[in-house]
Short mmCIF file of C-alpha atoms in Angstrom, two decimals:
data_model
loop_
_atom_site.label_atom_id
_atom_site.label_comp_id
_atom_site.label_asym_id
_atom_site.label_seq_id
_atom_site.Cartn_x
_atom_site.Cartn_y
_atom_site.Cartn_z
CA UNK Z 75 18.17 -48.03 -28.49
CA UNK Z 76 17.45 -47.87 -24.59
CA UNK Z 77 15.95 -44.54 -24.05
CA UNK Z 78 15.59 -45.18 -20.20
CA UNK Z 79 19.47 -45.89 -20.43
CA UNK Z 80 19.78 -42.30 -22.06
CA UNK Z 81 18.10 -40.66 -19.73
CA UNK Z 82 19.71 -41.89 -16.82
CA UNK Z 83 23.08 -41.28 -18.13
CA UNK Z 84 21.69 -37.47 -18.92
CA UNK Z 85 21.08 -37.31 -14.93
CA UNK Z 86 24.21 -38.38 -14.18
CA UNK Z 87 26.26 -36.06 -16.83
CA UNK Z 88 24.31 -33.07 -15.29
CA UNK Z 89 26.69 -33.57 -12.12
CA UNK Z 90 30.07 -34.05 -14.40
CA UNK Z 91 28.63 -30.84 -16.40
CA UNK Z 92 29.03 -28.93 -13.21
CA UNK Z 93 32.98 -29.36 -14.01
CA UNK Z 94 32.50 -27.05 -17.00
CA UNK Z 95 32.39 -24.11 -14.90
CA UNK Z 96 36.11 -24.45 -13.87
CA UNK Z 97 38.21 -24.52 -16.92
CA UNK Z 98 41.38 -26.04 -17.25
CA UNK Z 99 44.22 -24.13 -15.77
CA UNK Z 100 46.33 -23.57 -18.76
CA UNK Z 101 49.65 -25.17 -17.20
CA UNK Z 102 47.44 -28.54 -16.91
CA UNK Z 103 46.59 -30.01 -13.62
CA UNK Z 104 49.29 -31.82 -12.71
CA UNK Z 105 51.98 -29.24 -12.62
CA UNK Z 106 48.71 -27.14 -10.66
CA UNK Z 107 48.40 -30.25 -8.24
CA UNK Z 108 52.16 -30.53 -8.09
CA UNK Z 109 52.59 -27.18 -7.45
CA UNK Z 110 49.74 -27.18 -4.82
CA UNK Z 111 51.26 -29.49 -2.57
CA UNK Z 112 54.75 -27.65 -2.44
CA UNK Z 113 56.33 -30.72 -4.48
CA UNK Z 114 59.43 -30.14 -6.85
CA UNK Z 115 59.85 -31.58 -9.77
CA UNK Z 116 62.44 -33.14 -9.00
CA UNK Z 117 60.88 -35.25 -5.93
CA UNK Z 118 57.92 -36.11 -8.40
CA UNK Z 119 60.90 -37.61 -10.68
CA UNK Z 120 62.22 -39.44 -7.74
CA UNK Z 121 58.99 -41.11 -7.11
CA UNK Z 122 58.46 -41.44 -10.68
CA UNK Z 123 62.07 -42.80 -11.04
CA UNK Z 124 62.49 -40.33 -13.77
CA UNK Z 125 64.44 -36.56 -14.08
CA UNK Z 126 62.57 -33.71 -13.18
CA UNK Z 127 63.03 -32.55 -16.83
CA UNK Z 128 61.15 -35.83 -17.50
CA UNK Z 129 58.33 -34.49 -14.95
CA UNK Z 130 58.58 -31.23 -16.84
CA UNK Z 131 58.02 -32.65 -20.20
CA UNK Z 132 55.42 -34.94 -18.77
CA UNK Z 133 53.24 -31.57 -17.27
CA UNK Z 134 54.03 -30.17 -21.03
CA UNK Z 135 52.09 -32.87 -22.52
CA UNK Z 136 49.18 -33.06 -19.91
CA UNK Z 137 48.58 -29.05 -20.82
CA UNK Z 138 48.57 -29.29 -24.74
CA UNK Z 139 46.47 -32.79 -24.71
CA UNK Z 140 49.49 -35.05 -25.99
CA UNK Z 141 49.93 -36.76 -23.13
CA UNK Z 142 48.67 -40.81 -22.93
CA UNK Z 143 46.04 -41.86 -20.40
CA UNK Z 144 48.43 -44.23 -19.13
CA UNK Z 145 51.25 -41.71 -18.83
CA UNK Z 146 48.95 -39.00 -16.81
CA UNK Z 147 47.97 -42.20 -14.49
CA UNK Z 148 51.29 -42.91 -14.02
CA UNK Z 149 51.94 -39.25 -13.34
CA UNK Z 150 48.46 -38.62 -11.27
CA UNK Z 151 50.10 -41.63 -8.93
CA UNK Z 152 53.13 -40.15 -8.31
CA UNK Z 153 51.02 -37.63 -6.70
CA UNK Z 154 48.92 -39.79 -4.80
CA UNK Z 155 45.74 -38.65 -7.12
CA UNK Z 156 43.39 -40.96 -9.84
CA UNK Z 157 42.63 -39.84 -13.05
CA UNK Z 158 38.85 -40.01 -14.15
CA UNK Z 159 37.64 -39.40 -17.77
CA UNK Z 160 34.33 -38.28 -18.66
CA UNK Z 161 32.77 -37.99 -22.21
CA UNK Z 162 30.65 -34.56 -21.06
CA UNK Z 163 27.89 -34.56 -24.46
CA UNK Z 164 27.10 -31.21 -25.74
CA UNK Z 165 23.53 -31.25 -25.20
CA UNK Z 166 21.79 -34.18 -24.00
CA UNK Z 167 21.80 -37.69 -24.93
CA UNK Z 168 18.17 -37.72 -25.55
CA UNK Z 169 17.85 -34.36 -27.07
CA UNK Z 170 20.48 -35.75 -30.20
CA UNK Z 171 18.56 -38.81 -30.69
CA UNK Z 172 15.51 -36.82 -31.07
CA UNK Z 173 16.88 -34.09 -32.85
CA UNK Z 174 18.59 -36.88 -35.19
CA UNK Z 175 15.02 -38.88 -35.48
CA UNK Z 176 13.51 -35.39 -36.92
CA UNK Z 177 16.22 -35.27 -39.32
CA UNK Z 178 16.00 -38.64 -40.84
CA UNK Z 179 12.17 -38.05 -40.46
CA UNK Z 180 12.87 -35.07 -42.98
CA UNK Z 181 11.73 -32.57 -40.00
CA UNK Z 182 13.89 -29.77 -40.06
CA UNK Z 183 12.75 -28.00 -36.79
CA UNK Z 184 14.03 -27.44 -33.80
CA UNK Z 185 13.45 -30.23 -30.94
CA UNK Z 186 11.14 -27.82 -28.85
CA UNK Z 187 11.78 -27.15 -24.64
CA UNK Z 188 8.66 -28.97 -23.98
CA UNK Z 189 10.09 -31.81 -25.96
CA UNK Z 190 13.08 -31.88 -23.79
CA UNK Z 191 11.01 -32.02 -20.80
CA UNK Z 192 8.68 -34.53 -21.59
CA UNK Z 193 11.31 -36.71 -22.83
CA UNK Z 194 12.78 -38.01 -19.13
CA UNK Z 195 8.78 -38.96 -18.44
CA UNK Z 196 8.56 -42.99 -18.50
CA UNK Z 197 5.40 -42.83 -20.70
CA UNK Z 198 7.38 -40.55 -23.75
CA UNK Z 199 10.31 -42.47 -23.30
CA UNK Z 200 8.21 -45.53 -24.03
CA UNK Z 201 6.40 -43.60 -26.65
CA UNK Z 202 9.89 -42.49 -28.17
CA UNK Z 203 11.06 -45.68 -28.02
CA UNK Z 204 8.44 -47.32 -29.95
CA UNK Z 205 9.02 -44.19 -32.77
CA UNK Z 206 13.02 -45.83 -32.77
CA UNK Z 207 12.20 -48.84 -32.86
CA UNK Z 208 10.26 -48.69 -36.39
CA UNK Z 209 13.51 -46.09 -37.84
CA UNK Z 210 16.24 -48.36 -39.90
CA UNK Z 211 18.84 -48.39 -37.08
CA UNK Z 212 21.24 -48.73 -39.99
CA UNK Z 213 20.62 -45.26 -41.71
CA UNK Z 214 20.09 -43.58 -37.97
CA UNK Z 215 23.26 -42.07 -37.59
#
């Protein structure tokens, strides 16, 4: 387990977590990007080379999550946008890991604030990492 890997990655998900804060709209972003740039459904069809009831049914699926990742990029294209994907954890990498350790340590406390912030020092991370490295990485998780 690379802890210095975890906490870099908890950096960088602090920017993606920013993207929290503005919710989905509930017609799914591409009909809201669509509709944003004035573009029928029917002209997104044409340059999908599909109906705009396909387009329609398409935006459907984006809003209630059925939709493919390769469908959406296909759609997002049509549009001249990307699609980007993010796995945004709940609470940070490091804080599971060493909430998880306590458990399997049969600690049943809370991982404390002060844990939190010592754990993105290099020292605890090396400290932490040591603690791993002695837990059966088999029974871990």
């Amino acid at each position: 387990m690379n802890l210095t890997r975890l906490a870099e990655l908890d950096r960088q998900f602090c920017e993606f977590a920013k993207l929290r804060l503005h919710a989905t709209p509930r017609c799914g972003w591409a009909k809201t990007v669509r509709l944003a740039l004035g573009m029928s459904s029917k002209a997104l069809g044409d340059r999908l080379g599909m109906t705009a009831q396909g387009v329609r049914k398409l935006e459907q699926a984006e809003a209630d999550a059925s939709i493919t990742l390769k469908t959406l990029m296909r759609l997002a294209d049509g549009m001249d946008c990307e699609v980007h994907y993010v796995l945004l954890p709940r609470t940070s990498l490091l804080e599971q890991v060493v909430k998880r350790a306590h458990e399997v340590a049969g600690g049943l406390h809370e991982v404390s604030p002060r844990t939190r912030q010592l754990s993105t020092e290099p020292e605890t991370l090396e400290m932490l990492g040591t603690l791993f490295a002695q837990a059966s990485r088999r029974g871990f998780w």
